[in-house]
Amino acid sequence: MDGYERERSGLMAQIAAVAAETARATGLRAFDARVMAAMGTVPRHEFVLPADRPFAWSNQPLPIRFSQTISQPFIVALMTQLLALDPEDHVLEVGTGCGYQTAVLATLARHVYSIELEPELAASAAARLERLGYHNVDIRTGDGAKGWPETSPFDAVIVTACAREVPPALVAQLRPGGRLVLPLTTPTGQELMLIEKGRDDGDLETKPNDLPLTVRSVLRVAFVPLRQQREDDALLN
Ligand code: SAH
């Protein structure tokens, strides 16, 4: 009991309502019970700025430090659902921010590797997740577009900032049959994309990067941009 029980069930109802409203676009009438349970368990009020705690359990994005945001809960649920996580999965997240999506992923998967460009956000998210008991998470500072090659391949990859193009390293680090969910800039605005990598056909001549990709646009969205690492910072990493 943490005093947010009513707000929690209110948010679950809001997520279910928006899922039904967007079902035609997303192809998803409702989200899995496991995903909804994770959304109900992760204490969102611990991830927002103290002044925003009264709004933590409403279905809206909120500002965090460094002009970034904590994503709208419906979008977190949708992206998590699209990843179709198995409890044994290893997941890569690009854009840790406050660590909220990280915690949802950590509830559903074996291990989460998360990369954040802003060193102070990475450090505070790591401390927060540790304090809240999410121990199956590794966070590092850097340009997430390059992925995390040492711990690849990943069963699932999620990007929580909007890219102009699909970062090739993230596709390369996805295992055959794996899923990549990311917002992309298109000529008409941002769209959430689901990319699935084909399974290995057993042909030794087929290189991992040659496996076919299935790409589907899921929904129009609004994310902060995926930024590039400054050259002088890159030299330090
Ligand atoms: N996942 C968060 C949302 C984070 S907002 C949530 O659960 O609410 C997007 C984050 O991506 C910001 O913290 C921003 O600093 C970070 N970001 C932007 N460009 C990046 C890059 N190239 N690599 C890693 N992180 C990046």
Tab-separated table of C-alpha atoms and ligand atoms in Angstrom:
chain	number	residue	atom	x	y	z
A	1	MET	CA	0.000	0.000	0.000
A	2	ASP	CA	1.543	3.316	-1.001
A	3	GLY	CA	-1.492	5.587	-1.123
A	4	TYR	CA	-1.825	5.451	-4.915
A	5	GLU	CA	-4.226	2.483	-5.198
A	6	ARG	CA	-7.105	4.488	-6.649
A	7	GLU	CA	-4.838	6.333	-9.097
A	8	ARG	CA	-3.361	3.014	-10.207
A	9	SER	CA	-6.683	1.471	-11.163
A	10	GLY	CA	-7.683	4.752	-12.826
A	11	LEU	CA	-4.569	4.611	-15.012
A	12	MET	CA	-5.180	0.957	-15.910
A	13	ALA	CA	-8.677	1.921	-17.083
A	14	GLN	CA	-7.286	4.843	-19.120
A	15	ILE	CA	-4.682	2.650	-20.811
A	16	ALA	CA	-7.349	0.058	-21.674
A	17	ALA	CA	-9.604	2.816	-23.075
A	18	VAL	CA	-6.866	4.307	-25.304
A	19	ALA	CA	-5.861	0.798	-26.422
A	20	ALA	CA	-9.456	0.234	-27.582
A	21	GLU	CA	-9.603	3.673	-29.286
A	22	THR	CA	-6.371	3.038	-31.206
A	23	ALA	CA	-7.035	-0.649	-31.949
A	24	ARG	CA	-7.717	-0.009	-35.626
A	25	ALA	CA	-4.266	1.552	-36.127
A	26	THR	CA	-2.281	-0.673	-33.789
A	27	GLY	CA	-4.022	-3.970	-34.552
A	28	LEU	CA	-4.111	-4.555	-30.769
A	29	ARG	CA	-7.500	-4.544	-29.072
A	30	ALA	CA	-6.074	-4.954	-25.580
A	31	PHE	CA	-2.681	-5.497	-24.011
A	32	ASP	CA	-1.496	-8.727	-22.366
A	33	ALA	CA	-2.265	-9.201	-18.679
A	34	ARG	CA	1.497	-9.437	-17.996
A	35	VAL	CA	2.096	-6.021	-19.575
A	36	MET	CA	-0.811	-4.450	-17.691
A	37	ALA	CA	0.370	-6.020	-14.418
A	38	ALA	CA	3.839	-4.496	-14.953
A	39	MET	CA	2.254	-1.094	-15.627
A	40	GLY	CA	0.322	-1.412	-12.363
A	41	THR	CA	3.364	-2.505	-10.357
A	42	VAL	CA	6.057	-0.008	-11.335
A	43	PRO	CA	5.648	2.995	-8.979
A	44	ARG	CA	5.511	5.831	-11.529
A	45	HIS	CA	5.366	8.417	-8.716
A	46	GLU	CA	8.978	7.501	-7.906
A	47	PHE	CA	10.115	8.510	-11.414
A	48	VAL	CA	8.616	12.004	-11.758
A	49	LEU	CA	9.783	15.322	-10.318
A	50	PRO	CA	8.533	15.767	-6.708
A	51	ALA	CA	6.162	18.571	-7.730
A	52	ASP	CA	4.516	16.291	-10.323
A	53	ARG	CA	3.752	13.409	-7.958
A	54	PRO	CA	0.019	14.212	-7.848
A	55	PHE	CA	-0.089	13.659	-11.633
A	56	ALA	CA	2.216	10.630	-11.735
A	57	TRP	CA	-0.612	8.137	-12.236
A	58	SER	CA	-2.363	10.042	-15.014
A	59	ASN	CA	-1.969	9.034	-18.641
A	60	GLN	CA	0.280	11.918	-19.688
A	61	PRO	CA	3.953	12.544	-20.362
A	62	LEU	CA	5.616	14.798	-17.775
A	63	PRO	CA	8.817	16.850	-17.833
A	64	ILE	CA	11.983	15.485	-16.212
A	65	ARG	CA	15.332	17.270	-16.032
A	66	PHE	CA	17.429	18.369	-19.050
A	67	SER	CA	14.309	19.251	-21.119
A	68	GLN	CA	13.461	15.550	-21.453
A	69	THR	CA	10.211	13.744	-20.602
A	70	ILE	CA	8.855	10.636	-18.929
A	71	SER	CA	6.754	8.999	-21.648
A	72	GLN	CA	2.965	8.721	-21.560
A	73	PRO	CA	2.014	5.449	-19.802
A	74	PHE	CA	-0.154	4.290	-22.727
A	75	ILE	CA	2.844	4.624	-25.055
A	76	VAL	CA	5.086	2.754	-22.594
A	77	ALA	CA	2.485	-0.044	-22.450
A	78	LEU	CA	2.097	-0.110	-26.239
A	79	MET	CA	5.845	-0.263	-26.939
A	80	THR	CA	6.277	-2.952	-24.288
A	81	GLN	CA	3.410	-4.966	-25.777
A	82	LEU	CA	4.928	-4.709	-29.274
A	83	LEU	CA	8.213	-6.171	-27.979
A	84	ALA	CA	6.303	-9.373	-26.987
A	85	LEU	CA	8.785	-10.085	-24.202
A	86	ASP	CA	9.569	-13.517	-22.836
A	87	PRO	CA	10.787	-13.767	-19.202
A	88	GLU	CA	14.141	-15.022	-20.514
A	89	ASP	CA	14.711	-12.116	-22.916
A	90	HIS	CA	17.676	-9.745	-22.961
A	91	VAL	CA	16.538	-6.259	-23.941
A	92	LEU	CA	18.391	-3.163	-25.124
A	93	GLU	CA	16.826	0.235	-24.392
A	94	VAL	CA	18.079	3.473	-25.949
A	95	GLY	CA	17.083	6.582	-23.954
A	96	THR	CA	16.927	5.667	-20.255
A	97	GLY	CA	15.662	9.088	-19.157
A	98	CYS	CA	14.294	8.687	-15.629
A	99	GLY	CA	14.279	4.888	-15.964
A	100	TYR	CA	10.511	4.316	-15.958
A	101	GLN	CA	10.313	2.281	-19.171
A	102	THR	CA	13.475	0.492	-18.011
A	103	ALA	CA	11.646	-0.655	-14.852
A	104	VAL	CA	8.657	-1.910	-16.866
A	105	LEU	CA	11.009	-3.893	-19.128
A	106	ALA	CA	12.978	-5.216	-16.133
A	107	THR	CA	9.718	-6.538	-14.645
A	108	LEU	CA	9.032	-8.598	-17.779
A	109	ALA	CA	12.450	-9.692	-19.067
A	110	ARG	CA	15.606	-11.395	-17.792
A	111	HIS	CA	17.938	-8.398	-18.192
A	112	VAL	CA	17.776	-4.836	-19.494
A	113	TYR	CA	20.741	-2.924	-20.908
A	114	SER	CA	19.928	0.766	-21.170
A	115	ILE	CA	21.932	3.614	-22.718
A	116	GLU	CA	21.433	7.310	-21.921
A	117	LEU	CA	23.237	10.219	-23.568
A	118	GLU	CA	22.945	12.577	-20.595
A	119	PRO	CA	25.410	11.425	-17.870
A	120	GLU	CA	23.423	12.894	-14.972
A	121	LEU	CA	20.179	11.235	-16.110
A	122	ALA	CA	21.992	7.902	-16.492
A	123	ALA	CA	23.469	8.180	-12.993
A	124	SER	CA	20.229	9.187	-11.307
A	125	ALA	CA	18.182	6.523	-13.141
A	126	ALA	CA	20.722	3.853	-12.110
A	127	ALA	CA	20.543	4.957	-8.460
A	128	ARG	CA	16.729	5.115	-8.524
A	129	LEU	CA	16.334	1.650	-10.091
A	130	GLU	CA	18.791	0.164	-7.594
A	131	ARG	CA	16.908	1.771	-4.681
A	132	LEU	CA	13.581	0.435	-5.975
A	133	GLY	CA	14.980	-3.100	-6.264
A	134	TYR	CA	15.396	-3.455	-10.040
A	135	HIS	CA	18.711	-5.310	-10.014
A	136	ASN	CA	18.526	-6.900	-13.479
A	137	VAL	CA	19.466	-3.626	-15.188
A	138	ASP	CA	22.738	-2.183	-16.510
A	139	ILE	CA	22.865	1.466	-17.524
A	140	ARG	CA	25.614	3.273	-19.341
A	141	THR	CA	26.222	6.739	-20.687
A	142	GLY	CA	26.742	7.082	-24.412
A	143	ASP	CA	25.196	7.328	-27.848
A	144	GLY	CA	22.578	4.603	-27.960
A	145	ALA	CA	22.483	4.636	-31.767
A	146	LYS	CA	25.688	2.610	-31.602
A	147	GLY	CA	24.028	-0.026	-29.423
A	148	TRP	CA	25.868	-2.157	-26.883
A	149	PRO	CA	27.877	-4.615	-29.030
A	150	GLU	CA	29.575	-6.474	-26.144
A	151	THR	CA	26.238	-7.728	-24.768
A	152	SER	CA	24.488	-8.295	-28.118
A	153	PRO	CA	22.585	-9.953	-29.707
A	154	PHE	CA	19.357	-8.807	-28.045
A	155	ASP	CA	15.954	-10.478	-28.179
A	156	ALA	CA	14.325	-7.044	-28.265
A	157	VAL	CA	15.460	-3.435	-28.784
A	158	ILE	CA	13.463	-0.309	-27.879
A	159	VAL	CA	14.319	3.311	-28.659
A	160	THR	CA	12.482	5.973	-26.641
A	161	ALA	CA	13.635	9.041	-28.610
A	162	CYS	CA	12.780	9.775	-32.237
A	163	ALA	CA	15.353	8.871	-34.893
A	164	ARG	CA	15.574	10.165	-38.480
A	165	GLU	CA	16.532	6.714	-39.694
A	166	VAL	CA	16.818	3.248	-38.205
A	167	PRO	CA	20.280	3.052	-36.590
A	168	PRO	CA	22.043	0.206	-38.485
A	169	ALA	CA	23.918	-0.933	-35.349
A	170	LEU	CA	20.621	-1.643	-33.587
A	171	VAL	CA	19.426	-3.867	-36.443
A	172	ALA	CA	22.786	-5.648	-36.492
A	173	GLN	CA	22.571	-6.306	-32.735
A	174	LEU	CA	19.088	-7.850	-32.936
A	175	ARG	CA	18.943	-11.654	-32.921
A	176	PRO	CA	17.148	-13.462	-35.754
A	177	GLY	CA	13.417	-13.380	-34.907
A	178	GLY	CA	13.969	-10.355	-32.625
A	179	ARG	CA	11.894	-7.158	-32.487
A	180	LEU	CA	12.891	-3.501	-32.657
A	181	VAL	CA	10.384	-0.802	-31.659
A	182	LEU	CA	11.235	2.842	-32.329
A	183	PRO	CA	9.702	6.188	-33.265
A	184	LEU	CA	10.869	7.422	-36.671
A	185	THR	CA	10.619	10.811	-38.342
A	186	THR	CA	8.664	10.549	-41.608
A	187	PRO	CA	7.686	13.310	-44.082
A	188	THR	CA	4.278	13.536	-42.354
A	189	GLY	CA	5.475	13.399	-38.745
A	190	GLN	CA	6.636	10.834	-36.210
A	191	GLU	CA	5.488	7.235	-36.466
A	192	LEU	CA	6.044	4.359	-34.097
A	193	MET	CA	7.566	1.486	-36.073
A	194	LEU	CA	7.768	-2.229	-35.340
A	195	ILE	CA	10.622	-3.979	-37.142
A	196	GLU	CA	10.971	-7.742	-36.988
A	197	LYS	CA	14.096	-9.542	-38.089
A	198	GLY	CA	13.536	-12.765	-40.035
A	199	ARG	CA	14.545	-16.047	-38.505
A	200	ASP	CA	17.680	-17.867	-39.512
A	201	ASP	CA	16.871	-20.096	-42.486
A	202	GLY	CA	19.693	-22.478	-41.602
A	203	ASP	CA	21.550	-21.533	-44.788
A	204	LEU	CA	25.170	-20.962	-43.799
A	205	GLU	CA	25.543	-18.538	-46.706
A	206	THR	CA	23.014	-16.117	-45.132
A	207	LYS	CA	24.818	-13.537	-42.991
A	208	PRO	CA	22.935	-12.152	-39.939
A	209	ASN	CA	22.704	-8.719	-41.556
A	210	ASP	CA	21.094	-10.187	-44.681
A	211	LEU	CA	18.054	-11.564	-42.847
A	212	PRO	CA	14.850	-9.953	-44.142
A	213	LEU	CA	13.152	-7.247	-42.063
A	214	THR	CA	9.397	-6.799	-41.712
A	215	VAL	CA	8.536	-3.156	-41.065
A	216	ARG	CA	5.139	-1.930	-39.854
A	217	SER	CA	4.011	1.566	-38.913
A	218	VAL	CA	1.884	1.277	-35.763
A	219	LEU	CA	0.784	4.760	-34.633
A	220	ARG	CA	1.516	8.475	-34.922
A	221	VAL	CA	3.480	9.581	-31.870
A	222	ALA	CA	5.411	12.519	-30.351
A	223	PHE	CA	8.846	11.862	-28.850
A	224	VAL	CA	11.857	14.013	-27.999
A	225	PRO	CA	14.552	13.671	-30.705
A	226	LEU	CA	17.316	11.090	-30.636
A	227	ARG	CA	20.366	13.337	-30.349
A	228	GLN	CA	23.872	12.726	-31.569
A	229	GLN	CA	26.761	12.531	-29.217
A	230	ARG	CA	28.973	15.626	-29.388
A	231	GLU	CA	32.388	14.857	-30.885
A	232	ASP	CA	34.291	16.050	-27.802
A	233	ASP	CA	32.172	13.801	-25.537
A	234	ALA	CA	32.673	10.857	-27.864
A	235	LEU	CA	36.432	11.143	-27.396
A	236	LEU	CA	35.988	10.629	-23.662
A	237	ASN	CA	33.893	7.452	-23.992
B	1	SAH	N1	12.401	5.966	-21.532
B	1	SAH	C1	11.989	7.198	-20.872
B	1	SAH	C2	11.780	8.320	-21.853
B	1	SAH	C3	13.033	8.984	-22.099
B	1	SAH	S1	12.968	10.464	-23.072
B	1	SAH	C4	10.750	6.950	-20.035
B	1	SAH	O1	10.547	5.855	-19.573
B	1	SAH	O2	9.999	7.852	-19.766
B	1	SAH	C5	14.294	10.108	-24.191
B	1	SAH	C6	15.661	10.022	-23.568
B	1	SAH	O3	16.549	9.712	-24.647
B	1	SAH	C7	16.171	11.316	-22.950
B	1	SAH	O4	16.565	11.074	-21.622
B	1	SAH	C8	17.391	11.690	-23.822
B	1	SAH	O5	18.443	12.283	-23.091
B	1	SAH	C9	17.798	10.338	-24.374
B	1	SAH	N2	18.563	10.362	-25.623
B	1	SAH	C10	18.467	11.206	-26.669
B	1	SAH	N3	19.339	10.880	-27.633
B	1	SAH	C11	20.014	9.780	-27.204
B	1	SAH	C12	21.047	8.959	-27.740
B	1	SAH	N4	21.594	9.190	-28.950
B	1	SAH	N5	21.491	7.921	-27.004
B	1	SAH	C13	20.970	7.655	-25.769
B	1	SAH	N6	19.998	8.397	-25.199
B	1	SAH	C14	19.517	9.440	-25.899
